Structures are given as structure tokens and as C-alpha cells.
Amino acid sequence: MAEYTCIVCPMSCRITVTEGADGELTITGNTCKRGENHARNEHTHPMRMLTSTVRVRGGSLPRLPVVSSKEVPKALLNQCLKEVAQAVAVAPITCGDVIIHDVCGTGADILASRSLD
């Protein structure tokens, strides 16, 4: 049994997921279908957006904020952060520029989340 707080809407339902011996999930506590889907996904394949910073060479600031283009598997988050920590962006940078393509083979790009001269 696992408990999750739904983040899909402002209701913040406390959802319980129980996995039967046959692998079937029983989901209770949600007030809407979106909450059920959120809990199912969180239980079976949790995903997260990645936000961080990378070093900048030749820029007006030493670090650049970055964000993933889509969610990455939670299990790979630390591995992705290690790759981001090794990256160095070269100024000038425009918001939306790809800093790392396909981080850790997830299909997500790491994008600049601001412009930097």
C-alpha cells in the first residue's frame, strides 16, 4: 500500500494505492478521474521535470537556469543531474536553446530557461 497526495488540481486528495497479488491496482481517495490517473502513473512509472543550472563560459552571469523539455523518469533523475552538472554553455544563449540533447537517453532535452549575453 502506498499513499500519494494528488497535485493535479487544488483539491490535493490523499490517494491510497493498493496492489493485489495479481498486480491489479486498487485506487481510493480520489475525487476525480485525473487523480486516479495521477496516482496510477506515480505508482507505476513516476516522472519529474528537471530544473537546475549549468556553468556558463563567456556570459554576463556564471550560471544559467535550465529545464527539461519534458518529464524524465524519477529513477534517472540523479543520473541526469550528474550530466547537467558536467555541462558548460557558451554565451550568448537564447531562452529555449538546447543545452543538452537527449539527456541520459530519456528523449528530453535540457533547455535554457532564460537568455544570457
Short mmCIF file of N, CA and C in Angstrom, two decimals:
data_model
loop_
_atom_site.label_atom_id
_atom_site.label_comp_id
_atom_site.label_asym_id
_atom_site.label_seq_id
_atom_site.Cartn_x
_atom_site.Cartn_y
_atom_site.Cartn_z
N MET A 1 0.84 -1.17 0.00
CA MET A 1 0.00 0.00 0.00
C MET A 1 0.90 1.25 0.00
N ALA A 2 0.50 2.23 -0.78
CA ALA A 2 1.23 3.49 -0.85
C ALA A 2 0.23 4.63 -0.84
N GLU A 3 0.63 5.75 -0.25
CA GLU A 3 -0.23 6.93 -0.24
C GLU A 3 0.45 8.05 -1.02
N TYR A 4 -0.38 8.78 -1.76
CA TYR A 4 0.10 9.90 -2.56
C TYR A 4 -0.82 11.09 -2.34
N THR A 5 -0.25 12.28 -2.42
CA THR A 5 -1.05 13.49 -2.43
C THR A 5 -1.15 13.93 -3.88
N CYS A 6 -2.36 14.02 -4.37
CA CYS A 6 -2.57 14.39 -5.77
C CYS A 6 -2.21 15.86 -5.97
N ILE A 7 -1.50 16.16 -7.04
CA ILE A 7 -1.10 17.53 -7.36
C ILE A 7 -1.75 18.03 -8.65
N VAL A 8 -2.73 17.29 -9.15
CA VAL A 8 -3.34 17.65 -10.44
C VAL A 8 -4.28 18.84 -10.31
N CYS A 9 -4.99 18.94 -9.22
CA CYS A 9 -5.93 20.06 -9.02
C CYS A 9 -5.79 20.57 -7.58
N PRO A 10 -6.45 21.67 -7.25
CA PRO A 10 -6.33 22.24 -5.90
C PRO A 10 -6.94 21.40 -4.77
N MET A 11 -7.64 20.33 -5.07
CA MET A 11 -8.25 19.50 -4.03
C MET A 11 -7.21 18.78 -3.17
N SER A 12 -6.04 18.48 -3.73
CA SER A 12 -4.94 17.80 -3.02
C SER A 12 -5.41 16.53 -2.31
N CYS A 13 -6.12 15.69 -3.02
CA CYS A 13 -6.65 14.45 -2.44
C CYS A 13 -5.53 13.56 -1.92
N ARG A 14 -5.78 12.89 -0.81
CA ARG A 14 -4.89 11.84 -0.30
C ARG A 14 -5.36 10.54 -0.92
N ILE A 15 -4.56 9.99 -1.80
CA ILE A 15 -4.94 8.82 -2.57
C ILE A 15 -4.14 7.61 -2.09
N THR A 16 -4.84 6.50 -1.91
CA THR A 16 -4.19 5.25 -1.50
C THR A 16 -4.19 4.29 -2.67
N VAL A 17 -3.04 3.70 -2.93
CA VAL A 17 -2.90 2.70 -3.99
C VAL A 17 -2.50 1.38 -3.33
N THR A 18 -3.32 0.37 -3.56
CA THR A 18 -3.05 -0.96 -3.03
C THR A 18 -2.87 -1.89 -4.21
N GLU A 19 -1.80 -2.66 -4.17
CA GLU A 19 -1.50 -3.59 -5.26
C GLU A 19 -1.85 -5.00 -4.81
N GLY A 20 -2.73 -5.65 -5.57
CA GLY A 20 -3.13 -7.01 -5.26
C GLY A 20 -2.07 -8.02 -5.66
N ALA A 21 -2.24 -9.25 -5.24
CA ALA A 21 -1.29 -10.32 -5.56
C ALA A 21 -1.16 -10.52 -7.06
N ASP A 22 -2.21 -10.21 -7.80
CA ASP A 22 -2.19 -10.37 -9.26
C ASP A 22 -1.63 -9.14 -9.97
N GLY A 23 -1.20 -8.12 -9.17
CA GLY A 23 -0.65 -6.91 -9.76
C GLY A 23 -1.69 -5.85 -10.06
N GLU A 24 -2.96 -6.17 -9.85
CA GLU A 24 -4.02 -5.20 -10.11
C GLU A 24 -4.00 -4.12 -9.04
N LEU A 25 -4.15 -2.86 -9.46
CA LEU A 25 -4.12 -1.73 -8.53
C LEU A 25 -5.53 -1.34 -8.13
N THR A 26 -5.72 -1.11 -6.83
CA THR A 26 -6.95 -0.55 -6.31
C THR A 26 -6.63 0.85 -5.82
N ILE A 27 -7.34 1.84 -6.35
CA ILE A 27 -7.06 3.24 -6.05
C ILE A 27 -8.27 3.85 -5.37
N THR A 28 -8.05 4.42 -4.18
CA THR A 28 -9.14 5.04 -3.41
C THR A 28 -8.69 6.41 -2.92
N GLY A 29 -9.68 7.26 -2.63
CA GLY A 29 -9.42 8.58 -2.06
C GLY A 29 -9.45 9.71 -3.07
N ASN A 30 -9.46 9.38 -4.35
CA ASN A 30 -9.51 10.43 -5.36
C ASN A 30 -10.93 10.91 -5.56
N THR A 31 -11.07 12.21 -5.88
CA THR A 31 -12.39 12.75 -6.15
C THR A 31 -12.66 12.90 -7.64
N CYS A 32 -11.65 12.67 -8.47
CA CYS A 32 -11.85 12.77 -9.91
C CYS A 32 -10.98 11.74 -10.63
N LYS A 33 -11.29 11.52 -11.89
CA LYS A 33 -10.56 10.55 -12.71
C LYS A 33 -9.10 10.98 -12.89
N ARG A 34 -8.84 12.28 -12.96
CA ARG A 34 -7.47 12.75 -13.12
C ARG A 34 -6.61 12.34 -11.93
N GLY A 35 -7.19 12.37 -10.74
CA GLY A 35 -6.46 11.93 -9.55
C GLY A 35 -6.12 10.46 -9.60
N GLU A 36 -7.06 9.66 -10.10
CA GLU A 36 -6.81 8.22 -10.26
C GLU A 36 -5.66 7.99 -11.23
N ASN A 37 -5.67 8.70 -12.35
CA ASN A 37 -4.60 8.56 -13.34
C ASN A 37 -3.25 9.02 -12.77
N HIS A 38 -3.27 10.11 -12.03
CA HIS A 38 -2.03 10.61 -11.41
C HIS A 38 -1.46 9.57 -10.46
N ALA A 39 -2.28 9.01 -9.60
CA ALA A 39 -1.80 8.02 -8.62
C ALA A 39 -1.29 6.76 -9.32
N ARG A 40 -1.99 6.32 -10.34
CA ARG A 40 -1.56 5.13 -11.08
C ARG A 40 -0.18 5.37 -11.71
N ASN A 41 -0.02 6.52 -12.37
CA ASN A 41 1.27 6.84 -13.00
C ASN A 41 2.37 7.02 -11.96
N GLU A 42 2.06 7.68 -10.86
CA GLU A 42 3.05 7.90 -9.81
C GLU A 42 3.50 6.58 -9.19
N HIS A 43 2.58 5.63 -9.11
CA HIS A 43 2.89 4.33 -8.51
C HIS A 43 3.68 3.43 -9.46
N THR A 44 3.34 3.45 -10.73
CA THR A 44 3.94 2.52 -11.67
C THR A 44 5.14 3.09 -12.43
N HIS A 45 5.14 4.39 -12.71
CA HIS A 45 6.22 4.99 -13.51
C HIS A 45 6.33 6.48 -13.18
N PRO A 46 6.89 6.82 -12.00
CA PRO A 46 6.96 8.23 -11.62
C PRO A 46 7.89 9.03 -12.54
N MET A 47 7.44 10.21 -12.90
CA MET A 47 8.18 11.09 -13.79
C MET A 47 8.32 12.46 -13.12
N ARG A 48 9.38 13.19 -13.47
CA ARG A 48 9.63 14.51 -12.90
C ARG A 48 10.21 15.44 -13.95
N MET A 49 9.84 16.72 -13.85
CA MET A 49 10.53 17.75 -14.61
C MET A 49 11.86 17.99 -13.92
N LEU A 50 12.89 18.28 -14.69
CA LEU A 50 14.21 18.54 -14.14
C LEU A 50 14.51 20.02 -14.29
N THR A 51 14.84 20.67 -13.20
CA THR A 51 15.29 22.06 -13.23
C THR A 51 16.63 22.13 -12.51
N SER A 52 17.54 22.91 -13.06
CA SER A 52 18.86 23.03 -12.46
C SER A 52 19.55 24.25 -13.06
N THR A 53 20.87 24.30 -12.92
CA THR A 53 21.67 25.33 -13.56
C THR A 53 22.90 24.68 -14.17
N VAL A 54 23.46 25.34 -15.19
CA VAL A 54 24.71 24.89 -15.79
C VAL A 54 25.71 26.04 -15.77
N ARG A 55 26.99 25.69 -15.81
CA ARG A 55 28.03 26.72 -15.88
C ARG A 55 27.97 27.41 -17.24
N VAL A 56 28.40 28.65 -17.26
CA VAL A 56 28.42 29.44 -18.49
C VAL A 56 29.82 29.96 -18.73
N ARG A 57 30.26 29.83 -19.97
CA ARG A 57 31.55 30.39 -20.39
C ARG A 57 31.26 31.63 -21.23
N GLY A 58 31.88 32.76 -20.83
CA GLY A 58 31.78 33.99 -21.62
C GLY A 58 30.48 34.74 -21.44
N GLY A 59 29.74 34.45 -20.41
CA GLY A 59 28.46 35.11 -20.21
C GLY A 59 28.51 36.20 -19.16
N SER A 60 27.43 36.96 -19.08
CA SER A 60 27.34 38.04 -18.08
C SER A 60 27.06 37.49 -16.68
N LEU A 61 26.67 36.21 -16.59
CA LEU A 61 26.45 35.52 -15.31
C LEU A 61 27.19 34.19 -15.34
N PRO A 62 27.58 33.68 -14.17
CA PRO A 62 28.34 32.42 -14.16
C PRO A 62 27.49 31.16 -14.33
N ARG A 63 26.17 31.25 -14.10
CA ARG A 63 25.30 30.07 -14.18
C ARG A 63 24.06 30.42 -14.99
N LEU A 64 23.52 29.39 -15.65
CA LEU A 64 22.33 29.54 -16.48
C LEU A 64 21.25 28.60 -15.97
N PRO A 65 20.04 29.10 -15.68
CA PRO A 65 18.97 28.18 -15.29
C PRO A 65 18.50 27.37 -16.50
N VAL A 66 18.26 26.08 -16.26
CA VAL A 66 17.81 25.17 -17.32
C VAL A 66 16.64 24.34 -16.84
N VAL A 67 15.89 23.81 -17.81
CA VAL A 67 14.74 22.96 -17.51
C VAL A 67 14.64 21.89 -18.59
N SER A 68 14.11 20.73 -18.22
CA SER A 68 13.93 19.67 -19.22
C SER A 68 12.74 20.00 -20.11
N SER A 69 12.80 19.53 -21.35
CA SER A 69 11.74 19.78 -22.31
C SER A 69 10.50 18.95 -22.02
N LYS A 70 10.67 17.89 -21.25
CA LYS A 70 9.56 17.04 -20.82
C LYS A 70 10.01 16.30 -19.57
N GLU A 71 9.09 15.61 -18.95
CA GLU A 71 9.41 14.87 -17.73
C GLU A 71 10.39 13.73 -18.04
N VAL A 72 11.23 13.43 -17.05
CA VAL A 72 12.16 12.31 -17.15
C VAL A 72 11.81 11.31 -16.05
N PRO A 73 12.15 10.04 -16.23
CA PRO A 73 11.86 9.05 -15.19
C PRO A 73 12.54 9.43 -13.87
N LYS A 74 11.80 9.36 -12.79
CA LYS A 74 12.34 9.70 -11.48
C LYS A 74 13.58 8.87 -11.15
N ALA A 75 13.60 7.63 -11.58
CA ALA A 75 14.73 6.74 -11.31
C ALA A 75 16.02 7.24 -11.98
N LEU A 76 15.91 8.04 -13.02
CA LEU A 76 17.08 8.54 -13.74
C LEU A 76 17.43 9.98 -13.37
N LEU A 77 16.71 10.56 -12.44
CA LEU A 77 16.89 11.97 -12.11
C LEU A 77 18.32 12.28 -11.65
N ASN A 78 18.87 11.50 -10.74
CA ASN A 78 20.24 11.76 -10.27
C ASN A 78 21.25 11.61 -11.40
N GLN A 79 21.08 10.62 -12.25
CA GLN A 79 21.98 10.42 -13.39
C GLN A 79 21.90 11.63 -14.33
N CYS A 80 20.68 12.11 -14.57
CA CYS A 80 20.51 13.29 -15.43
C CYS A 80 21.16 14.52 -14.81
N LEU A 81 21.01 14.68 -13.50
CA LEU A 81 21.62 15.83 -12.81
C LEU A 81 23.14 15.78 -12.88
N LYS A 82 23.72 14.59 -12.84
CA LYS A 82 25.18 14.46 -12.98
C LYS A 82 25.62 14.93 -14.38
N GLU A 83 24.84 14.56 -15.40
CA GLU A 83 25.18 15.00 -16.75
C GLU A 83 25.03 16.52 -16.87
N VAL A 84 23.98 17.07 -16.28
CA VAL A 84 23.78 18.53 -16.31
C VAL A 84 24.93 19.23 -15.58
N ALA A 85 25.39 18.67 -14.47
CA ALA A 85 26.47 19.28 -13.69
C ALA A 85 27.77 19.36 -14.49
N GLN A 86 27.96 18.49 -15.46
CA GLN A 86 29.17 18.48 -16.29
C GLN A 86 29.09 19.43 -17.47
N ALA A 87 27.88 19.90 -17.79
CA ALA A 87 27.68 20.72 -18.98
C ALA A 87 28.20 22.15 -18.77
N VAL A 88 28.67 22.73 -19.87
CA VAL A 88 29.08 24.13 -19.89
C VAL A 88 28.44 24.77 -21.12
N ALA A 89 27.64 25.81 -20.90
CA ALA A 89 27.01 26.53 -22.00
C ALA A 89 27.93 27.69 -22.40
N VAL A 90 27.93 28.02 -23.67
CA VAL A 90 28.76 29.11 -24.17
C VAL A 90 27.84 30.26 -24.60
N ALA A 91 28.08 31.42 -24.00
CA ALA A 91 27.28 32.62 -24.31
C ALA A 91 27.63 33.13 -25.70
N PRO A 92 26.73 33.80 -26.39
CA PRO A 92 25.39 34.18 -25.95
C PRO A 92 24.40 33.01 -26.06
N ILE A 93 23.40 33.05 -25.20
CA ILE A 93 22.40 31.98 -25.12
C ILE A 93 21.02 32.62 -25.20
N THR A 94 20.14 32.01 -25.97
CA THR A 94 18.76 32.48 -26.07
C THR A 94 17.85 31.51 -25.34
N CYS A 95 16.87 32.06 -24.64
CA CYS A 95 15.90 31.23 -23.93
C CYS A 95 15.33 30.18 -24.90
N GLY A 96 15.36 28.93 -24.50
CA GLY A 96 14.87 27.84 -25.34
C GLY A 96 15.96 27.10 -26.08
N ASP A 97 17.19 27.62 -26.08
CA ASP A 97 18.30 26.92 -26.73
C ASP A 97 18.51 25.55 -26.07
N VAL A 98 18.83 24.56 -26.88
CA VAL A 98 19.12 23.22 -26.35
C VAL A 98 20.54 23.23 -25.80
N ILE A 99 20.68 22.95 -24.52
CA ILE A 99 21.99 22.89 -23.87
C ILE A 99 22.52 21.46 -23.91
N ILE A 100 21.63 20.49 -23.64
CA ILE A 100 21.97 19.06 -23.74
C ILE A 100 20.86 18.39 -24.51
N HIS A 101 21.22 17.69 -25.57
CA HIS A 101 20.24 16.95 -26.37
C HIS A 101 20.08 15.54 -25.78
N ASP A 102 18.86 15.10 -25.59
CA ASP A 102 18.52 13.73 -25.16
C ASP A 102 19.30 13.33 -23.90
N VAL A 103 19.09 14.06 -22.83
CA VAL A 103 19.82 13.81 -21.58
C VAL A 103 19.62 12.37 -21.12
N CYS A 104 20.71 11.66 -20.94
CA CYS A 104 20.72 10.27 -20.45
C CYS A 104 19.82 9.34 -21.25
N GLY A 105 19.62 9.62 -22.53
CA GLY A 105 18.80 8.76 -23.36
C GLY A 105 17.32 8.79 -23.02
N THR A 106 16.85 9.83 -22.34
CA THR A 106 15.44 9.91 -21.93
C THR A 106 14.53 10.49 -23.00
N GLY A 107 15.12 11.08 -24.04
CA GLY A 107 14.32 11.76 -25.06
C GLY A 107 14.03 13.20 -24.70
N ALA A 108 14.43 13.62 -23.51
CA ALA A 108 14.23 15.00 -23.07
C ALA A 108 15.49 15.81 -23.33
N ASP A 109 15.30 17.03 -23.82
CA ASP A 109 16.41 17.95 -23.99
C ASP A 109 16.48 18.85 -22.76
N ILE A 110 17.65 19.35 -22.45
CA ILE A 110 17.82 20.34 -21.39
C ILE A 110 17.89 21.70 -22.09
N LEU A 111 16.96 22.57 -21.73
CA LEU A 111 16.79 23.86 -22.41
C LEU A 111 17.16 25.02 -21.51
N ALA A 112 17.71 26.06 -22.11
CA ALA A 112 17.96 27.31 -21.38
C ALA A 112 16.61 27.91 -21.01
N SER A 113 16.46 28.33 -19.77
CA SER A 113 15.19 28.93 -19.37
C SER A 113 15.28 30.44 -19.25
N ARG A 114 16.36 31.01 -19.77
CA ARG A 114 16.48 32.46 -19.91
C ARG A 114 17.56 32.76 -20.95
N SER A 115 17.53 33.97 -21.47
CA SER A 115 18.58 34.41 -22.38
C SER A 115 19.72 34.98 -21.57
N LEU A 116 20.92 34.91 -22.14
CA LEU A 116 22.11 35.39 -21.44
C LEU A 116 23.11 35.92 -22.46
N ASP A 117 23.54 37.17 -22.27
CA ASP A 117 24.54 37.76 -23.16
C ASP A 117 25.92 37.30 -22.81
#
